[in-house]
PDB file of C-alpha atoms and ligand atoms in Angstrom:
ATOM      1  CA  MET A   1     -19.740 -14.990  -5.701  1.00 98.00           C
ATOM      2  CA  LEU A   2     -17.625 -16.982  -7.856  1.00 98.00           C
ATOM      3  CA  LYS A   3     -19.349 -19.526 -10.621  1.00 98.00           C
ATOM      4  CA  VAL A   4     -16.753 -21.801 -12.384  1.00 98.00           C
ATOM      5  CA  GLU A   5     -17.708 -23.568 -15.795  1.00 98.00           C
ATOM      6  CA  GLN A   6     -16.964 -25.872 -17.633  1.00 98.00           C
ATOM      7  CA  LEU A   7     -13.074 -24.897 -16.352  1.00 98.00           C
ATOM      8  CA  THR A   8     -11.000 -26.996 -18.176  1.00 98.00           C
ATOM      9  CA  LYS A   9      -6.305 -27.232 -18.899  1.00 98.00           C
ATOM     10  CA  SER A  10      -5.116 -29.336 -20.440  1.00 98.00           C
ATOM     11  CA  PHE A  11      -1.128 -29.471 -20.649  1.00 98.00           C
ATOM     12  CA  GLY A  12       0.039 -30.902 -24.383  1.00 94.00           C
ATOM     13  CA  GLY A  13      -2.017 -34.485 -24.518  1.00 94.00           C
ATOM     14  CA  PHE A  14      -2.520 -34.795 -20.641  1.00 97.00           C
ATOM     15  CA  THR A  15      -5.725 -32.904 -19.393  1.00 98.00           C
ATOM     16  CA  ALA A  16      -5.467 -32.394 -15.112  1.00 98.00           C
ATOM     17  CA  VAL A  17      -8.572 -30.442 -14.991  1.00 98.00           C
ATOM     18  CA  SER A  18     -11.682 -31.831 -17.341  1.00 98.00           C
ATOM     19  CA  ASN A  19     -15.015 -29.819 -17.220  1.00 98.00           C
ATOM     20  CA  VAL A  20     -15.187 -28.766 -13.591  1.00 98.00           C
ATOM     21  CA  SER A  21     -17.737 -26.551 -12.694  1.00 98.00           C
ATOM     22  CA  PHE A  22     -19.154 -25.330  -9.481  1.00 97.00           C
ATOM     23  CA  GLU A  23     -19.911 -22.355  -7.340  1.00 97.00           C
ATOM     24  CA  VAL A  24     -19.136 -20.645  -4.433  1.00 98.00           C
ATOM     25  CA  ALA A  25     -21.345 -18.725  -2.247  1.00 97.00           C
ATOM     26  CA  GLU A  26     -20.748 -15.168  -0.231  1.00 97.00           C
ATOM     27  CA  GLY A  27     -19.359 -15.972   3.217  1.00 96.00           C
ATOM     28  CA  GLU A  28     -19.043 -19.910   2.787  1.00 96.00           C
ATOM     29  CA  ILE A  29     -16.218 -21.734   3.574  1.00 96.00           C
ATOM     30  CA  LEU A  30     -16.237 -24.379   0.593  1.00 97.00           C
ATOM     31  CA  GLY A  31     -14.256 -27.185   0.851  1.00 95.00           C
ATOM     32  CA  LEU A  32     -12.077 -28.931  -2.374  1.00 96.00           C
ATOM     33  CA  ILE A  33     -11.188 -32.528  -1.953  1.00 93.00           C
ATOM     34  CA  GLY A  34      -8.865 -35.065  -3.730  1.00 92.00           C
ATOM     35  CA  PRO A  35      -6.241 -37.445  -3.758  1.00 90.00           C
ATOM     36  CA  ASN A  36      -3.034 -36.087  -5.092  1.00 89.00           C
ATOM     37  CA  GLY A  37      -2.383 -35.150  -8.415  1.00 93.00           C
ATOM     38  CA  SER A  38      -6.245 -34.946  -9.064  1.00 95.00           C
ATOM     39  CA  GLY A  39      -6.288 -30.833  -9.705  1.00 97.00           C
ATOM     40  CA  LYS A  40      -7.118 -29.732  -6.591  1.00 96.00           C
ATOM     41  CA  SER A  41      -3.608 -26.786  -7.124  1.00 95.00           C
ATOM     42  CA  THR A  42      -3.802 -26.576 -10.866  1.00 97.00           C
ATOM     43  CA  VAL A  43      -7.855 -25.722 -10.222  1.00 98.00           C
ATOM     44  CA  PHE A  44      -6.410 -22.620  -8.255  1.00 97.00           C
ATOM     45  CA  ASN A  45      -4.597 -21.703 -10.578  1.00 97.00           C
ATOM     46  CA  LEU A  46      -6.262 -21.205 -13.298  1.00 98.00           C
ATOM     47  CA  ILE A  47      -9.132 -19.265 -11.114  1.00 98.00           C
ATOM     48  CA  ALA A  48      -6.246 -16.883  -9.814  1.00 97.00           C
ATOM     49  CA  GLY A  49      -4.496 -15.948 -13.505  1.00 97.00           C
ATOM     50  CA  ALA A  50      -1.290 -18.322 -12.688  1.00 96.00           C
ATOM     51  CA  LEU A  51      -1.912 -21.211 -15.966  1.00 97.00           C
ATOM     52  CA  LYS A  52      -4.529 -19.532 -18.831  1.00 97.00           C
ATOM     53  CA  PRO A  53      -8.299 -22.132 -19.386  1.00 98.00           C
ATOM     54  CA  SER A  54      -7.650 -24.004 -22.256  1.00 98.00           C
ATOM     55  CA  ALA A  55     -11.885 -23.228 -21.863  1.00 98.00           C
ATOM     56  CA  GLY A  56     -14.203 -22.959 -19.717  1.00 98.00           C
ATOM     57  CA  SER A  57     -14.991 -19.906 -17.023  1.00 97.00           C
ATOM     58  CA  VAL A  58     -14.129 -18.659 -14.287  1.00 98.00           C
ATOM     59  CA  ARG A  59     -16.767 -15.287 -13.299  1.00 98.00           C
ATOM     60  CA  PHE A  60     -16.057 -13.578  -9.867  1.00 98.00           C
ATOM     61  CA  ARG A  61     -18.937 -11.295  -8.690  1.00 97.00           C
ATOM     62  CA  GLY A  62     -20.612 -11.518 -12.431  1.00 95.00           C
ATOM     63  CA  ALA A  63     -17.391 -10.545 -14.583  1.00 96.00           C
ATOM     64  CA  GLU A  64     -15.248 -12.258 -16.584  1.00 97.00           C
ATOM     65  CA  ILE A  65     -11.933 -13.387 -15.192  1.00 96.00           C
ATOM     66  CA  GLY A  66     -10.983 -16.666 -16.772  1.00 94.00           C
ATOM     67  CA  SER A  67      -8.012 -15.290 -18.927  1.00 91.00           C
ATOM     68  CA  HIS A  68      -6.757 -12.621 -17.057  1.00 96.00           C
ATOM     69  CA  PRO A  69      -3.107 -12.146 -15.025  1.00 96.00           C
ATOM     70  CA  ALA A  70      -2.833 -12.426 -11.707  1.00 95.00           C
ATOM     71  CA  TYR A  71      -2.293  -8.881 -10.852  1.00 94.00           C
ATOM     72  CA  ARG A  72      -5.988  -8.506 -11.831  1.00 95.00           C
ATOM     73  CA  VAL A  73      -7.127 -11.463 -10.253  1.00 96.00           C
ATOM     74  CA  ALA A  74      -5.818  -9.722  -7.427  1.00 95.00           C
ATOM     75  CA  HIS A  75      -6.680  -6.328  -8.034  1.00 94.00           C
ATOM     76  CA  ALA A  76     -10.380  -7.997  -8.034  1.00 95.00           C
ATOM     77  CA  GLY A  77     -10.637  -9.063  -4.821  1.00 96.00           C
ATOM     78  CA  ILE A  78      -9.003 -12.775  -4.792  1.00 97.00           C
ATOM     79  CA  ALA A  79      -5.959 -13.700  -2.561  1.00 97.00           C
ATOM     80  CA  ARG A  80      -4.077 -17.183  -2.564  1.00 96.00           C
ATOM     81  CA  THR A  81      -1.809 -19.352  -0.979  1.00 95.00           C
ATOM     82  CA  TYR A  82       0.976 -21.920  -2.814  1.00 92.00           C
ATOM     83  CA  GLN A  83       0.847 -25.115  -1.560  1.00 88.00           C
ATOM     84  CA  ILE A  84       5.040 -24.324  -0.850  1.00 89.00           C
ATOM     85  CA  PRO A  85       5.478 -21.695   0.726  1.00 91.00           C
ATOM     86  CA  ARG A  86       8.019 -19.349  -0.889  1.00 93.00           C
ATOM     87  CA  PRO A  87       8.753 -16.318   1.377  1.00 96.00           C
ATOM     88  CA  PHE A  88      11.728 -13.892   0.948  1.00 96.00           C
ATOM     89  CA  ARG A  89      13.965 -15.198   3.617  1.00 95.00           C
ATOM     90  CA  LYS A  90      16.230 -11.729   3.665  1.00 94.00           C
ATOM     91  CA  LEU A  91      13.152  -9.726   4.195  1.00 96.00           C
ATOM     92  CA  SER A  92      11.425  -9.142   7.978  1.00 97.00           C
ATOM     93  CA  LEU A  93       7.861 -11.099   8.409  1.00 97.00           C
ATOM     94  CA  LEU A  94       6.704  -7.540   8.370  1.00 97.00           C
ATOM     95  CA  GLU A  95       8.878  -6.578   5.126  1.00 97.00           C
ATOM     96  CA  ASN A  96       7.037 -10.333   3.320  1.00 97.00           C
ATOM     97  CA  VAL A  97       3.396  -9.063   4.651  1.00 98.00           C
ATOM     98  CA  ALA A  98       3.738  -5.644   4.173  1.00 97.00           C
ATOM     99  CA  LEU A  99       5.181  -6.258  -0.002  1.00 95.00           C
ATOM    100  CA  ALA A 100       2.107  -8.201  -0.957  1.00 95.00           C
ATOM    101  CA  ALA A 101      -0.527  -5.098   0.441  1.00 95.00           C
ATOM    102  CA  PHE A 102       1.259  -3.381  -2.253  1.00 93.00           C
ATOM    103  CA  TYR A 103       0.286  -5.994  -4.242  1.00 90.00           C
ATOM    104  CA  GLY A 104      -3.906  -6.550  -3.642  1.00 88.00           C
ATOM    105  CA  ALA A 105      -7.155  -5.086  -3.773  1.00 84.00           C
ATOM    106  CA  ASN A 106      -6.014  -1.261  -3.074  1.00 81.00           C
ATOM    107  CA  GLU A 107      -4.456   0.211  -5.804  1.00 77.00           C
ATOM    108  CA  ARG A 108      -3.233   2.718  -4.456  1.00 86.00           C
ATOM    109  CA  ILE A 109      -1.528   2.370  -0.885  1.00 91.00           C
ATOM    110  CA  ASN A 110       1.485   3.976   0.305  1.00 94.00           C
ATOM    111  CA  ARG A 111       3.970   2.127   2.316  1.00 94.00           C
ATOM    112  CA  GLN A 112       2.075   3.268   6.310  1.00 95.00           C
ATOM    113  CA  LYS A 113      -0.839   1.200   5.080  1.00 95.00           C
ATOM    114  CA  ALA A 114       1.003  -1.441   3.912  1.00 96.00           C
ATOM    115  CA  PHE A 115       3.137  -1.679   7.148  1.00 97.00           C
ATOM    116  CA  SER A 116      -0.024  -1.414   9.148  1.00 96.00           C
ATOM    117  CA  LEU A 117      -1.840  -4.331   6.740  1.00 96.00           C
ATOM    118  CA  ALA A 118       0.937  -6.388   7.452  1.00 97.00           C
ATOM    119  CA  SER A 119       1.105  -6.414  10.805  1.00 97.00           C
ATOM    120  CA  GLU A 120      -2.792  -6.448  11.377  1.00 96.00           C
ATOM    121  CA  SER A 121      -2.580  -9.556   9.221  1.00 97.00           C
ATOM    122  CA  LEU A 122       0.245 -11.466  11.354  1.00 97.00           C
ATOM    123  CA  GLN A 123      -1.838 -10.590  13.918  1.00 96.00           C
ATOM    124  CA  LEU A 124      -4.696 -12.337  13.025  1.00 94.00           C
ATOM    125  CA  VAL A 125      -2.730 -15.855  12.729  1.00 94.00           C
ATOM    126  CA  ASN A 126      -0.768 -15.935  15.521  1.00 94.00           C
ATOM    127  CA  LEU A 127       2.694 -14.722  13.850  1.00 96.00           C
ATOM    128  CA  PRO A 128       4.938 -11.749  15.990  1.00 96.00           C
ATOM    129  CA  THR A 129       4.230  -8.315  14.330  1.00 96.00           C
ATOM    130  CA  GLU A 130       7.674  -7.111  15.983  1.00 95.00           C
ATOM    131  CA  GLU A 131      10.448  -5.799  13.720  1.00 93.00           C
ATOM    132  CA  SER A 132      12.926  -8.350  14.431  1.00 94.00           C
ATOM    133  CA  ALA A 133      10.954 -11.035  13.830  1.00 95.00           C
ATOM    134  CA  ARG A 134      12.657 -13.123  11.063  1.00 95.00           C
ATOM    135  CA  VAL A 135      11.495 -15.919   8.322  1.00 95.00           C
ATOM    136  CA  GLU A 136      14.272 -17.829  10.131  1.00 93.00           C
ATOM    137  CA  GLY A 137      13.845 -21.168  12.362  1.00 89.00           C
ATOM    138  CA  LEU A 138       9.199 -20.408  11.608  1.00 92.00           C
ATOM    139  CA  GLY A 139       8.855 -24.445  10.574  1.00 89.00           C
ATOM    140  CA  ALA A 140       5.948 -25.839   8.477  1.00 88.00           C
ATOM    141  CA  ALA A 141       3.242 -24.285  10.085  1.00 89.00           C
ATOM    142  CA  GLY A 142       4.350 -21.195  11.016  1.00 93.00           C
ATOM    143  CA  LEU A 143       5.705 -20.860   7.094  1.00 94.00           C
ATOM    144  CA  LYS A 144       2.221 -21.679   6.620  1.00 92.00           C
ATOM    145  CA  LYS A 145       0.674 -19.187   8.371  1.00 94.00           C
ATOM    146  CA  LEU A 146       3.135 -16.151   6.677  1.00 96.00           C
ATOM    147  CA  GLU A 147       1.432 -17.903   4.067  1.00 95.00           C
ATOM    148  CA  LEU A 148      -2.097 -16.817   4.864  1.00 95.00           C
ATOM    149  CA  ALA A 149      -0.691 -13.163   5.828  1.00 97.00           C
ATOM    150  CA  ARG A 150       0.508 -12.823   2.941  1.00 97.00           C
ATOM    151  CA  ALA A 151      -3.007 -13.377   1.078  1.00 97.00           C
ATOM    152  CA  LEU A 152      -4.952 -11.235   3.670  1.00 97.00           C
ATOM    153  CA  ALA A 153      -3.071  -8.149   3.564  1.00 97.00           C
ATOM    154  CA  THR A 154      -3.938  -7.790   0.212  1.00 96.00           C
ATOM    155  CA  GLN A 155      -7.770  -7.331   1.510  1.00 96.00           C
ATOM    156  CA  PRO A 156      -9.504 -10.776  -0.944  1.00 97.00           C
ATOM    157  CA  LYS A 157     -13.095 -10.903  -0.765  1.00 97.00           C
ATOM    158  CA  LEU A 158     -11.874 -14.205  -1.615  1.00 98.00           C
ATOM    159  CA  LEU A 159      -9.381 -16.360  -0.375  1.00 97.00           C
ATOM    160  CA  LEU A 160      -8.343 -19.772  -1.795  1.00 97.00           C
ATOM    161  CA  ALA A 161      -5.676 -21.303  -0.044  1.00 95.00           C
ATOM    162  CA  ASP A 162      -4.225 -24.133  -0.963  1.00 93.00           C
ATOM    163  CA  GLU A 163      -2.875 -27.205   1.072  1.00 83.00           C
ATOM    164  CA  SER A 164       0.826 -27.337   3.037  1.00 69.00           C
ATOM    165  CA  LEU A 165       2.087 -30.449   1.493  1.00 59.00           C
ATOM    166  CA  GLY A 166       2.759 -32.143   4.658  1.00 66.00           C
ATOM    167  CA  GLY A 167       5.227 -31.312   7.550  1.00 73.00           C
ATOM    168  CA  LEU A 168       2.084 -29.923  10.000  1.00 80.00           C
ATOM    169  CA  ASP A 169       1.068 -33.059  12.249  1.00 83.00           C
ATOM    170  CA  HIS A 170      -2.219 -33.237  13.435  1.00 83.00           C
ATOM    171  CA  SER A 171      -2.583 -30.971  15.771  1.00 86.00           C
ATOM    172  CA  GLU A 172      -1.233 -27.884  13.590  1.00 85.00           C
ATOM    173  CA  MET A 173      -3.589 -29.053  11.000  1.00 85.00           C
ATOM    174  CA  ASP A 174      -6.567 -28.955  13.635  1.00 87.00           C
ATOM    175  CA  SER A 175      -5.392 -25.128  14.833  1.00 87.00           C
ATOM    176  CA  ALA A 176      -4.883 -24.425  10.842  1.00 87.00           C
ATOM    177  CA  ALA A 177      -8.596 -25.342   9.873  1.00 90.00           C
ATOM    178  CA  ASP A 178      -9.757 -22.805  13.608  1.00 91.00           C
ATOM    179  CA  LEU A 179      -7.656 -20.480  11.816  1.00 91.00           C
ATOM    180  CA  LEU A 180      -9.234 -20.183   8.068  1.00 92.00           C
ATOM    181  CA  ALA A 181     -12.953 -20.186   9.977  1.00 93.00           C
ATOM    182  CA  SER A 182     -11.870 -17.426  12.044  1.00 93.00           C
ATOM    183  CA  ILE A 183     -10.712 -15.857   9.251  1.00 93.00           C
ATOM    184  CA  ARG A 184     -14.439 -16.490   7.721  1.00 94.00           C
ATOM    185  CA  ALA A 185     -15.621 -14.494  10.670  1.00 94.00           C
ATOM    186  CA  ARG A 186     -14.114 -11.861  11.712  1.00 92.00           C
ATOM    187  CA  ARG A 187     -13.046 -10.221   8.592  1.00 92.00           C
ATOM    188  CA  GLY A 188     -16.089 -11.291   6.491  1.00 94.00           C
ATOM    189  CA  ILE A 189     -13.312 -14.021   3.310  1.00 97.00           C
ATOM    190  CA  THR A 190     -15.078 -15.835   1.366  1.00 97.00           C
ATOM    191  CA  VAL A 191     -12.865 -19.202   1.601  1.00 97.00           C
ATOM    192  CA  VAL A 192     -12.033 -22.077  -0.972  1.00 97.00           C
ATOM    193  CA  TRP A 193     -10.027 -24.676   0.948  1.00 94.00           C
ATOM    194  CA  VAL A 194      -8.062 -26.898  -1.303  1.00 93.00           C
ATOM    195  CA  GLU A 195      -7.026 -30.150   1.744  1.00 86.00           C
ATOM    196  CA  HIS A 196      -6.702 -34.012   0.116  1.00 79.00           C
ATOM    197  CA  ILE A 197      -7.080 -34.983   3.646  1.00 79.00           C
ATOM    198  CA  MET A 198     -10.769 -35.355   4.731  1.00 79.00           C
ATOM    199  CA  GLY A 199     -11.319 -35.650   7.840  1.00 82.00           C
ATOM    200  CA  VAL A 200      -9.866 -31.754   9.171  1.00 83.00           C
ATOM    201  CA  LEU A 201     -11.344 -30.058   6.384  1.00 86.00           C
ATOM    202  CA  MET A 202     -14.509 -31.691   6.869  1.00 87.00           C
ATOM    203  CA  ARG A 203     -15.414 -29.850  10.935  1.00 88.00           C
ATOM    204  CA  VAL A 204     -15.013 -26.491   9.698  1.00 91.00           C
ATOM    205  CA  VAL A 205     -16.559 -26.135   5.401  1.00 95.00           C
ATOM    206  CA  ASP A 206     -20.092 -25.493   4.679  1.00 96.00           C
ATOM    207  CA  ARG A 207     -19.899 -27.904   1.504  1.00 96.00           C
ATOM    208  CA  CYS A 208     -17.395 -30.038  -0.273  1.00 94.00           C
ATOM    209  CA  ILE A 209     -16.407 -30.628  -3.854  1.00 96.00           C
ATOM    210  CA  VAL A 210     -14.296 -33.942  -4.513  1.00 95.00           C
ATOM    211  CA  LEU A 211     -12.287 -34.382  -7.710  1.00 96.00           C
ATOM    212  CA  ASP A 212     -10.067 -37.469  -8.927  1.00 96.00           C
ATOM    213  CA  HIS A 213      -8.238 -37.032 -12.751  1.00 96.00           C
ATOM    214  CA  GLY A 214      -9.762 -33.389 -12.923  1.00 98.00           C
ATOM    215  CA  GLU A 215     -12.971 -34.172 -12.321  1.00 98.00           C
ATOM    216  CA  VAL A 216     -16.237 -33.552  -9.814  1.00 98.00           C
ATOM    217  CA  ILE A 217     -17.503 -36.612  -9.069  1.00 97.00           C
ATOM    218  CA  ALA A 218     -19.469 -35.317  -5.744  1.00 96.00           C
ATOM    219  CA  GLN A 219     -20.224 -32.170  -3.732  1.00 96.00           C
ATOM    220  CA  GLY A 220     -22.505 -31.353  -0.998  1.00 96.00           C
ATOM    221  CA  LYS A 221     -22.351 -31.735   2.600  1.00 95.00           C
ATOM    222  CA  PRO A 222     -19.366 -32.934   4.256  1.00 93.00           C
ATOM    223  CA  ALA A 223     -21.204 -35.481   6.113  1.00 91.00           C
ATOM    224  CA  ALA A 224     -23.015 -36.893   2.642  1.00 93.00           C
ATOM    225  CA  VAL A 225     -19.913 -36.709   0.533  1.00 93.00           C
ATOM    226  CA  ALA A 226     -17.614 -38.467   3.415  1.00 90.00           C
ATOM    227  CA  ARG A 227     -20.450 -41.404   3.056  1.00 91.00           C
ATOM    228  CA  ASP A 228     -20.758 -41.262  -1.190  1.00 93.00           C
ATOM    229  CA  PRO A 229     -19.035 -44.750  -2.074  1.00 93.00           C
ATOM    230  CA  LYS A 230     -17.406 -43.176  -5.405  1.00 93.00           C
ATOM    231  CA  VAL A 231     -15.723 -40.942  -3.063  1.00 92.00           C
ATOM    232  CA  ILE A 232     -14.909 -44.116  -1.024  1.00 90.00           C
ATOM    233  CA  GLU A 233     -13.426 -46.201  -3.321  1.00 90.00           C
ATOM    234  CA  VAL A 234     -10.940 -42.798  -4.887  1.00 88.00           C
ATOM    235  CA  TYR A 235     -10.084 -42.300  -1.293  1.00 80.00           C
ATOM    236  CA  LEU A 236      -9.702 -46.225  -0.389  1.00 69.00           C
ATOM    237  CA  GLY A 237      -7.881 -47.071  -3.422  1.00 62.00           C
ATOM    238  CA  THR A 238      -4.975 -44.689  -3.406  1.00 56.00           C
ATOM    239  CA  ASP A 239      -4.990 -42.805   0.169  1.00 52.00           C
ATOM    240  CA  ALA A 240      -6.669 -44.826   2.745  1.00 53.00           C
ATOM    241  CA  ASP A 241      -4.392 -42.409   5.428  1.00 57.00           C
ATOM    242  CA  ALA A 242      -5.901 -39.196   3.992  1.00 61.00           C
ATOM    243  CA  PHE A 243      -9.330 -39.685   3.941  1.00 59.00           C
ATOM    244  CA  SER A 244      -9.875 -39.887   7.767  1.00 56.00           C
ATOM    245  CA  TYR A 245      -6.487 -39.054   9.160  1.00 43.00           C
TER     246      TYR A 245
HETATM  247  P1  LIG B 301      -2.839 -31.773  -6.858  1.00 59.74           P
HETATM  248  O1  LIG B 301      -3.277 -30.631  -6.347  1.00 59.74           O
HETATM  249  O2  LIG B 301      -4.845 -32.421  -7.072  1.00 59.74           O
HETATM  250  O3  LIG B 301      -2.635 -32.301  -5.721  1.00 59.74           O
HETATM  251  P2  LIG B 301      -1.918 -30.461  -9.129  1.00 59.74           P
HETATM  252  O4  LIG B 301      -3.752 -29.603 -10.080  1.00 59.74           O
HETATM  253  O5  LIG B 301      -1.410 -30.000  -8.737  1.00 59.74           O
HETATM  254  O6  LIG B 301      -3.087 -31.932  -8.471  1.00 59.74           O
HETATM  255  O7  LIG B 301      -2.107 -31.247 -10.536  1.00 59.74           O
HETATM  256  C1  LIG B 301      -2.985 -32.038 -11.228  1.00 59.74           C
HETATM  257  C2  LIG B 301      -2.446 -32.963 -12.430  1.00 59.74           C
HETATM  258  O8  LIG B 301      -1.590 -32.412 -13.195  1.00 59.74           O
HETATM  259  C3  LIG B 301      -0.763 -33.867 -11.809  1.00 59.74           C
HETATM  260  O9  LIG B 301      -0.985 -35.365 -13.072  1.00 59.74           O
HETATM  261  C4  LIG B 301       0.078 -32.760 -12.568  1.00 59.74           C
HETATM  262  O10 LIG B 301       1.304 -33.833 -12.860  1.00 59.74           O
HETATM  263  C5  LIG B 301      -0.106 -32.014 -13.613  1.00 59.74           C
HETATM  264  N1  LIG B 301       0.294 -30.712 -13.320  1.00 59.74           N
HETATM  265  C6  LIG B 301       0.131 -29.884 -12.871  1.00 59.74           C
HETATM  266  N2  LIG B 301       0.941 -28.775 -13.509  1.00 59.74           N
HETATM  267  C7  LIG B 301       1.462 -28.713 -14.185  1.00 59.74           C
HETATM  268  C8  LIG B 301       1.796 -28.295 -15.189  1.00 59.74           C
HETATM  269  N3  LIG B 301       2.400 -27.195 -15.217  1.00 59.74           N
HETATM  270  N4  LIG B 301       2.278 -29.212 -16.658  1.00 59.74           N
HETATM  271  C9  LIG B 301       2.253 -30.402 -16.855  1.00 59.74           C
HETATM  272  N5  LIG B 301       1.532 -30.959 -16.119  1.00 59.74           N
HETATM  273  C10 LIG B 301       0.878 -30.500 -14.916  1.00 59.74           C
HETATM  274 MG1  LIG B 302      -2.306 -29.377  -4.662  1.00 59.74          MG
END
């Protein structure tokens, strides 16, 4: 479904993503892990069109999308969540999600359809669907769910889910993992999930890729990757708490 080849991104003299190659098969949940600053969100930004690659290619269902702007990537069927949620705080939950639907895979959408997609998406992530439900008071876990609902309302084939920047406790992280698994099971949406905490992700992914300093240092089944000495070293060296949680 997705083929990333030799993807590279430099900011001035600093290379944040260096020759990264991987594939995602339809129906898979792929984990993209690595310590803070290893280039995970930058990879998402490059795929989703928020940043232009310095080199390399991104092919989605056979077509090159590597330098396409974000709206074209969304129309093609790729949705992403942001690590830092920025909802429209004066709009209701339903309006926030309906707005996303207008920018999704279906370019010719009317108001009624947008609101019905919004309602379905909110239900899927277990958020309230009444018109009176507000963003205020959602909390970190709720904002994360809203972010997911906005992505789902675009009717994606591929969902790029970026981690929550802290703020979730262990049981909330476990529910977030279950939610992604259920989105794949119920909607058949392929998922790439970025997380720096390995333990919670390993339970639900089919395969994972490990980044360190912008380079792929390991990939494979979760159990094998967790035993890989390079991966253990990277995690023990920088972020021991993130290894198991
Ligand atoms: P991760 O998501 O794995 O924590 P990021 O992809 O956010 O890491 O960042 C990778 C590296 O690239 C970091 O060193 C970060 O500071 C740097 N970086 C990310 N975006 C930019 C940018 N727009 N300009 C300059 N440096 C950036
Ligand atoms: Mg990040």
